[in-house]
Coordinates of C-alpha atoms in Angstrom, one line a residue:
M1 CA -13.8 -29.3 16.1
F2 CA -11.5 -28.1 19.9
D3 CA -12.7 -24.4 20.2
R4 CA -11.0 -21.4 22.0
S5 CA -13.3 -22.3 25.2
E6 CA -13.4 -26.4 25.2
Q7 CA -8.5 -25.9 25.0
E8 CA -9.0 -23.1 28.0
R9 CA -11.2 -25.6 29.7
A10 CA -9.2 -28.5 28.8
A11 CA -6.3 -26.7 29.9
L12 CA -8.2 -25.8 33.2
L13 CA -8.5 -28.9 34.8
L14 CA -5.1 -30.1 33.3
R15 CA -3.3 -26.8 35.4
Q16 CA -6.4 -29.0 38.7
V17 CA -4.4 -32.2 38.3
L18 CA -0.7 -30.1 38.3
D19 CA -1.6 -28.7 41.1
E20 CA -2.9 -31.2 43.3
T21 CA -0.4 -33.8 42.1
R22 CA 2.6 -31.2 43.0
G23 CA 5.1 -32.9 45.2
L24 CA 4.3 -36.4 43.9
S25 CA 6.9 -38.6 41.7
R26 CA 7.4 -39.0 38.1
R27 CA 5.7 -41.9 38.2
Q28 CA 2.8 -41.2 40.3
F29 CA 2.2 -38.4 38.0
L30 CA 1.8 -40.1 35.3
G31 CA -0.6 -42.6 37.1
A32 CA -2.7 -40.2 38.1
L33 CA -3.6 -39.1 34.3
G34 CA -3.3 -42.4 33.0
K35 CA -5.8 -43.9 35.9
A36 CA -7.9 -41.4 37.0
A37 CA -10.3 -43.9 38.8
A38 CA -7.0 -43.7 41.4
G39 CA -6.9 -40.4 42.0
S40 CA -9.3 -38.2 43.7
A41 CA -12.7 -36.5 42.2
L42 CA -10.7 -34.0 41.2
L43 CA -8.5 -36.4 38.9
A44 CA -11.3 -38.7 38.0
S45 CA -12.9 -35.3 37.0
F46 CA -10.0 -34.7 34.6
H47 CA -11.2 -37.7 31.5
G48 CA -14.3 -38.0 32.4
M49 CA -14.6 -34.1 31.2
L50 CA -12.4 -34.7 28.4
V51 CA -14.8 -36.5 26.6
S52 CA -15.1 -36.0 22.8
K53 CA -18.0 -34.9 20.3
A54 CA -20.1 -37.3 18.7
Q55 CA -18.4 -36.7 15.9
A56 CA -15.0 -37.2 16.1
A57 CA -13.2 -34.5 14.4
D58 CA -10.7 -35.7 11.8
A59 CA -7.6 -36.9 13.0
V60 CA -4.0 -35.1 12.4
T61 CA -0.1 -36.1 11.8
T62 CA 2.8 -35.3 12.9
M63 CA 5.9 -37.1 13.4
G64 CA 8.3 -37.9 16.4
W65 CA 11.3 -40.3 17.4
G66 CA 10.1 -43.1 19.4
G67 CA 9.6 -45.4 22.6
E68 CA 9.6 -43.0 25.5
W69 CA 10.0 -40.4 24.1
D70 CA 6.6 -40.6 21.4
Q71 CA 4.9 -41.6 25.3
R72 CA 5.5 -39.2 26.6
I73 CA 4.3 -36.3 25.0
A74 CA 1.4 -37.8 24.0
E75 CA -0.2 -39.1 27.7
A76 CA 1.1 -34.8 27.8
Y77 CA -0.2 -33.4 24.5
Y78 CA -1.8 -35.4 22.1
T79 CA -4.1 -37.5 24.6
P80 CA -5.7 -34.4 27.0
Y81 CA -6.0 -32.8 22.9
T82 CA -7.8 -35.7 21.8
E83 CA -9.6 -36.7 24.8
K84 CA -11.7 -32.6 24.4
S85 CA -11.6 -33.3 20.3
G86 CA -12.4 -36.2 19.6
A87 CA -9.3 -35.2 16.8
A88 CA -6.5 -39.3 17.4
V89 CA -3.3 -37.5 16.8
K90 CA -1.1 -40.0 14.6
V91 CA 2.7 -39.6 14.8
I92 CA 5.0 -41.2 12.3
P93 CA 9.1 -41.5 12.2
Y94 CA 10.7 -38.5 11.9
S95 CA 12.4 -37.6 9.0
T96 CA 13.5 -34.4 7.9
P97 CA 15.2 -35.5 4.2
K98 CA 11.2 -36.7 4.2
V99 CA 9.1 -33.9 5.8
L100 CA 11.7 -31.6 2.7
A101 CA 10.4 -34.2 -0.3
M102 CA 6.8 -34.4 0.8
H103 CA 7.0 -29.9 0.5
E104 CA 9.1 -30.4 -2.9
A105 CA 6.2 -32.9 -4.2
N106 CA 3.5 -31.0 -3.3
A107 CA 2.7 -33.6 -1.4
M108 CA 3.3 -33.4 2.3
E109 CA 1.3 -35.4 4.5
I110 CA 2.3 -34.0 8.0
D111 CA 0.0 -31.3 9.4
F112 CA 2.0 -30.7 12.5
I113 CA 5.4 -30.8 14.2
L114 CA 8.1 -29.4 17.0
G115 CA 10.9 -29.5 15.2
A116 CA 14.9 -30.3 16.4
G117 CA 17.3 -28.4 16.2
L118 CA 18.2 -26.8 12.8
D119 CA 14.7 -27.7 11.5
T120 CA 12.3 -25.6 12.9
P121 CA 14.9 -22.3 11.6
M122 CA 15.3 -24.6 8.2
F123 CA 11.6 -25.4 7.4
V124 CA 10.5 -21.5 8.5
E125 CA 13.2 -20.7 6.0
K126 CA 12.4 -22.9 3.1
G127 CA 8.7 -21.9 3.5
V128 CA 7.6 -25.5 4.5
C129 CA 5.8 -24.5 7.9
Q130 CA 2.3 -21.9 7.6
K131 CA 1.6 -18.9 8.7
L132 CA -0.8 -19.0 12.1
D133 CA -3.8 -18.0 12.2
W134 CA -3.8 -15.8 16.1
T135 CA -7.6 -16.0 15.2
V136 CA -8.2 -19.7 16.5
V137 CA -4.0 -19.3 18.0
D138 CA -4.8 -17.4 21.0
K139 CA -1.4 -15.7 21.7
S140 CA -2.5 -14.4 24.8
A141 CA -1.8 -17.9 26.3
L142 CA 1.7 -17.2 25.1
T143 CA 4.9 -16.2 26.4
P144 CA 7.1 -13.6 24.0
N145 CA 10.2 -16.1 24.0
Q146 CA 7.7 -18.4 22.3
L147 CA 7.8 -16.4 19.4
A148 CA 11.4 -16.2 18.4
Y149 CA 10.5 -17.4 15.0
G150 CA 7.3 -14.6 14.6
D151 CA 4.5 -15.4 12.7
Y152 CA 5.4 -18.6 12.2
A153 CA 6.0 -21.4 14.9
I154 CA 5.8 -21.7 18.9
G155 CA 8.5 -21.9 21.8
G156 CA 7.9 -25.7 22.4
S157 CA 10.9 -27.0 25.1
T158 CA 14.8 -26.8 25.7
L159 CA 17.1 -29.6 26.3
S160 CA 21.0 -29.3 26.6
Y161 CA 23.6 -31.2 26.3
V162 CA 24.9 -32.2 29.1
M163 CA 28.4 -34.8 30.0
A164 CA 27.2 -37.3 32.5
Y165 CA 29.1 -39.4 35.0
N166 CA 28.9 -42.5 37.0
K167 CA 29.2 -41.4 40.4
N168 CA 30.9 -45.4 41.4
R169 CA 33.5 -44.6 39.9
W170 CA 34.3 -40.9 41.1
P171 CA 32.2 -40.9 44.4
N172 CA 33.8 -38.5 46.6
G173 CA 33.5 -35.5 43.6
D174 CA 36.8 -35.5 42.2
H175 CA 33.8 -36.0 39.2
P176 CA 35.7 -34.7 35.5
K177 CA 34.2 -30.8 35.5
T178 CA 35.4 -30.3 32.3
W179 CA 35.2 -31.2 29.1
A180 CA 39.2 -30.8 29.6
D181 CA 39.2 -33.0 32.1
F182 CA 36.3 -35.1 29.3
W183 CA 39.8 -35.7 27.3
D184 CA 41.9 -36.1 29.8
V185 CA 42.2 -39.8 29.9
E186 CA 45.0 -39.8 32.4
K187 CA 44.0 -38.5 35.4
F188 CA 39.9 -39.8 34.6
P189 CA 40.5 -43.3 33.3
G190 CA 37.4 -45.2 31.9
P191 CA 35.5 -46.0 28.8
R192 CA 33.3 -43.5 27.7
A193 CA 31.3 -42.0 25.0
F194 CA 29.7 -39.4 23.0
G195 CA 27.1 -39.2 20.0
R196 CA 27.4 -39.3 16.3
Y197 CA 23.6 -38.7 15.8
T198 CA 24.8 -35.1 14.1
A199 CA 28.3 -32.7 15.3
Y200 CA 26.9 -30.4 16.8
P201 CA 28.1 -30.0 20.0
T202 CA 30.6 -32.6 19.1
I203 CA 32.9 -29.4 17.7
E204 CA 31.7 -27.2 20.5
F205 CA 32.7 -29.6 23.0
A206 CA 36.2 -30.6 21.5
L207 CA 37.2 -26.8 21.1
L208 CA 36.1 -25.8 25.0
A209 CA 38.5 -29.7 25.6
D210 CA 41.7 -27.9 23.7
G211 CA 40.7 -24.5 25.2
V212 CA 38.9 -22.2 23.8
P213 CA 36.7 -20.3 26.2
M214 CA 33.0 -20.6 26.3
D215 CA 32.4 -17.2 25.0
Q216 CA 34.5 -17.1 22.7
L217 CA 33.9 -20.2 20.9
Y218 CA 31.4 -18.7 17.1
P219 CA 33.0 -19.2 14.5
L220 CA 33.7 -22.3 15.5
D221 CA 37.6 -22.7 14.5
V222 CA 36.4 -26.6 12.6
D223 CA 39.7 -27.6 11.3
R224 CA 41.2 -27.1 15.4
A225 CA 38.0 -29.0 16.6
F226 CA 39.3 -31.4 14.6
R227 CA 42.8 -31.7 15.9
S228 CA 41.2 -32.3 18.9
L229 CA 39.1 -34.8 17.8
D230 CA 41.8 -37.3 16.8
K231 CA 42.9 -36.8 20.6
I232 CA 39.3 -38.4 22.6
K233 CA 39.3 -40.8 19.7
P234 CA 40.5 -44.5 20.9
H235 CA 39.2 -43.2 23.8
I236 CA 35.3 -43.3 23.0
V237 CA 34.2 -46.9 23.0
S238 CA 30.4 -45.9 21.4
W239 CA 29.5 -43.7 19.6
W240 CA 25.6 -43.6 20.7
E241 CA 22.5 -42.3 17.5
S242 CA 19.3 -42.5 19.5
G243 CA 18.4 -41.6 23.1
G244 CA 18.1 -44.7 23.6
Q245 CA 20.9 -46.1 23.8
Q246 CA 22.4 -43.1 25.2
Q247 CA 19.9 -44.7 28.6
Q248 CA 21.2 -48.3 28.4
M249 CA 24.8 -47.7 28.7
M250 CA 24.4 -45.2 31.7
E251 CA 21.7 -48.2 33.5
D252 CA 24.2 -51.1 32.1
Q253 CA 26.7 -48.4 33.2
E254 CA 29.0 -50.0 29.9
V255 CA 30.5 -46.4 30.0
D256 CA 32.3 -43.7 32.6
L257 CA 31.4 -40.9 30.7
L258 CA 29.3 -39.2 28.4
Y259 CA 27.2 -36.7 26.8
V260 CA 24.1 -37.3 27.1
W261 CA 19.9 -35.6 26.0
N262 CA 19.3 -33.9 29.9
G263 CA 16.2 -35.4 29.8
R264 CA 16.8 -38.3 28.2
G265 CA 20.0 -38.3 31.3
T266 CA 16.8 -37.6 33.7
V267 CA 14.7 -40.3 33.3
T268 CA 17.7 -42.9 33.6
I269 CA 18.8 -41.6 36.5
R270 CA 15.8 -39.8 38.6
D271 CA 13.5 -43.1 37.7
N272 CA 15.8 -46.1 36.3
G273 CA 18.6 -45.6 39.4
A274 CA 21.0 -45.5 37.2
P275 CA 24.1 -44.1 39.5
F276 CA 24.7 -40.7 37.6
A277 CA 24.9 -37.3 38.0
F278 CA 25.1 -33.7 35.1
E279 CA 27.4 -31.5 35.5
W280 CA 26.1 -28.5 34.5
N281 CA 29.3 -27.1 33.7
Q282 CA 30.3 -26.3 29.8
A283 CA 26.8 -28.1 28.9
A284 CA 25.8 -27.3 25.1
Y285 CA 21.7 -25.4 26.0
Q286 CA 19.9 -25.4 22.7
G287 CA 17.8 -22.5 23.6
E288 CA 14.6 -22.8 21.6
V289 CA 15.1 -24.1 18.4
E290 CA 12.5 -26.5 18.9
A291 CA 9.0 -26.0 18.4
W292 CA 5.6 -26.9 17.0
L293 CA 5.1 -25.9 12.9
A294 CA 2.1 -25.8 11.2
M295 CA 2.7 -27.6 7.5
K296 CA 1.8 -25.8 4.2
G297 CA -0.6 -28.5 2.4
G298 CA -1.0 -30.8 5.4
P299 CA -4.3 -33.3 4.3
N300 CA -6.0 -31.5 8.0
P301 CA -5.4 -27.6 7.7
T302 CA -7.6 -26.6 10.1
G303 CA -6.9 -29.2 12.7
A304 CA -3.6 -28.0 12.1
M305 CA -4.4 -24.5 13.3
Q306 CA -7.0 -26.1 16.2
I307 CA -3.4 -28.1 17.9
M308 CA -0.9 -24.8 17.7
N309 CA -3.7 -23.2 20.1
W310 CA -3.0 -26.8 22.4
L311 CA 0.9 -27.1 22.3
G312 CA 2.4 -24.1 23.6
R313 CA 0.2 -22.9 26.5
P314 CA 1.5 -23.3 29.8
E315 CA -0.5 -26.9 31.4
P316 CA 0.9 -29.1 28.6
Q317 CA 4.5 -27.7 28.4
A318 CA 3.8 -27.8 32.6
A319 CA 3.1 -31.6 32.2
F320 CA 5.7 -32.4 29.7
A321 CA 8.6 -31.3 31.7
R322 CA 7.5 -33.2 34.9
L323 CA 6.8 -36.7 32.8
M324 CA 10.2 -35.7 30.0
Y325 CA 12.5 -34.0 32.4
Y326 CA 12.9 -30.7 29.7
G327 CA 12.0 -27.7 29.8
P328 CA 9.1 -25.1 29.1
T329 CA 9.3 -22.6 27.1
N330 CA 6.4 -21.0 28.1
L331 CA 7.3 -19.0 31.1
K332 CA 3.8 -20.0 33.1
A333 CA 3.9 -22.4 33.0
Y334 CA 7.1 -22.5 35.6
D335 CA 4.3 -21.9 38.6
L336 CA 3.1 -25.6 37.8
L337 CA 6.3 -27.3 38.1
D338 CA 7.9 -27.6 42.4
K339 CA 11.0 -25.4 43.1
E340 CA 12.6 -29.6 43.6
L341 CA 11.2 -30.1 39.5
A342 CA 12.5 -26.4 38.6
E343 CA 16.2 -26.4 39.1
I344 CA 17.0 -30.0 37.5
L345 CA 15.7 -28.1 34.1
P346 CA 18.1 -26.9 32.1
S347 CA 16.5 -23.5 31.9
Y348 CA 16.6 -23.1 35.4
P349 CA 19.0 -19.7 35.8
A350 CA 22.0 -21.6 38.0
N351 CA 22.3 -24.7 35.2
L352 CA 22.0 -22.2 32.4
E353 CA 24.9 -19.5 33.7
K354 CA 27.0 -22.3 33.3
Q355 CA 26.5 -23.3 29.9
F356 CA 27.2 -21.6 26.7
H357 CA 24.6 -21.3 23.4
I358 CA 23.7 -22.9 20.0
D359 CA 25.2 -20.2 17.9
W360 CA 22.1 -21.5 15.1
G361 CA 23.1 -19.2 13.0
W362 CA 26.2 -20.6 12.0
W363 CA 25.4 -24.3 12.3
A364 CA 22.7 -22.8 9.5
K365 CA 25.2 -21.8 7.4
N366 CA 28.0 -24.4 7.8
Y367 CA 25.6 -27.4 8.2
E368 CA 25.9 -29.7 5.2
A369 CA 29.8 -29.2 5.4
T370 CA 31.2 -29.7 8.7
Q371 CA 28.7 -32.5 9.4
K372 CA 29.8 -34.2 6.0
R373 CA 33.0 -33.9 7.6
F374 CA 32.1 -35.9 11.0
E375 CA 30.8 -38.1 9.4
E376 CA 33.4 -39.2 7.3
W377 CA 35.7 -38.5 9.8
L378 CA 34.0 -41.5 11.6
Q379 CA 34.7 -43.4 9.0
A380 CA 38.0 -43.2 8.7

């Protein structure tokens, strides 16, 4: 089993890899992780020393979003854990209704999860996750902000919903800078895309476009938001439902304006060469609602607590930031990141001060009704 001393050793080795590859590109860092033979003796030692024990531990199971997300989160978190502990990490498609159904039927099939959006507070409130065992999980490796949900979760990553614009369309800085600009199809003509996965933060963006100040968004005036959405709806050529769709539209330049998850957007711009840029002004910041949870009644509770001791540490969180560009919640991870990289993450101070924080308390009380209305509005 992957005990604390082994985790600390694995963290040290990953920290050394992060330091040695400091300043290298995402692809170079990925290559260093995946192909130790092409790197230095230190990199070779990372994979050489992270060997499984003679008898592999029982696998742990989680949920993921598929595609590049699953690949990168595995490379940052799961592969180092497996190579050291011998415990495989199995990933099945993310489904909130399935988690709730398994919990209600006392037939939980997963051991841990990175709760998405409202799922973290909902899973905690409904008793879906189990209390953390601090004799196994090393609290000293964490930072206090990771413990927003007390003994039931460990902060995992931060992301923002941010406006992305086509630089070929607006090459000289005169691009849309507010959601009112996004709504202004005469001053800023061009095809647009919006997300239909959740009503948030579409409702917030609609209110900002209608003149509501960022610091006065909540409680949300839903009626006013839908009146605002009625104005932009005819100009939305695509309603994306996944990160992959966001990326494809940007790479194909199918649209000139859209909002994206900052990590997916950054991969598309920085690594895939899409001619887009971000406008951080009035972006929606999720905060630290995405957190790691150990599931109550899971098939491998011991393994779940063991991997929870790994997931919140700064080293894998820094590795994930370098691979997927979502911000770490463990503040110690920033010591392992270059300033240039830190400056493009959502939690970087200069970016954060331009954004608003999504009020998850409001959404927890109003999500079902607002989401139903949003879906009906989309179909009308």
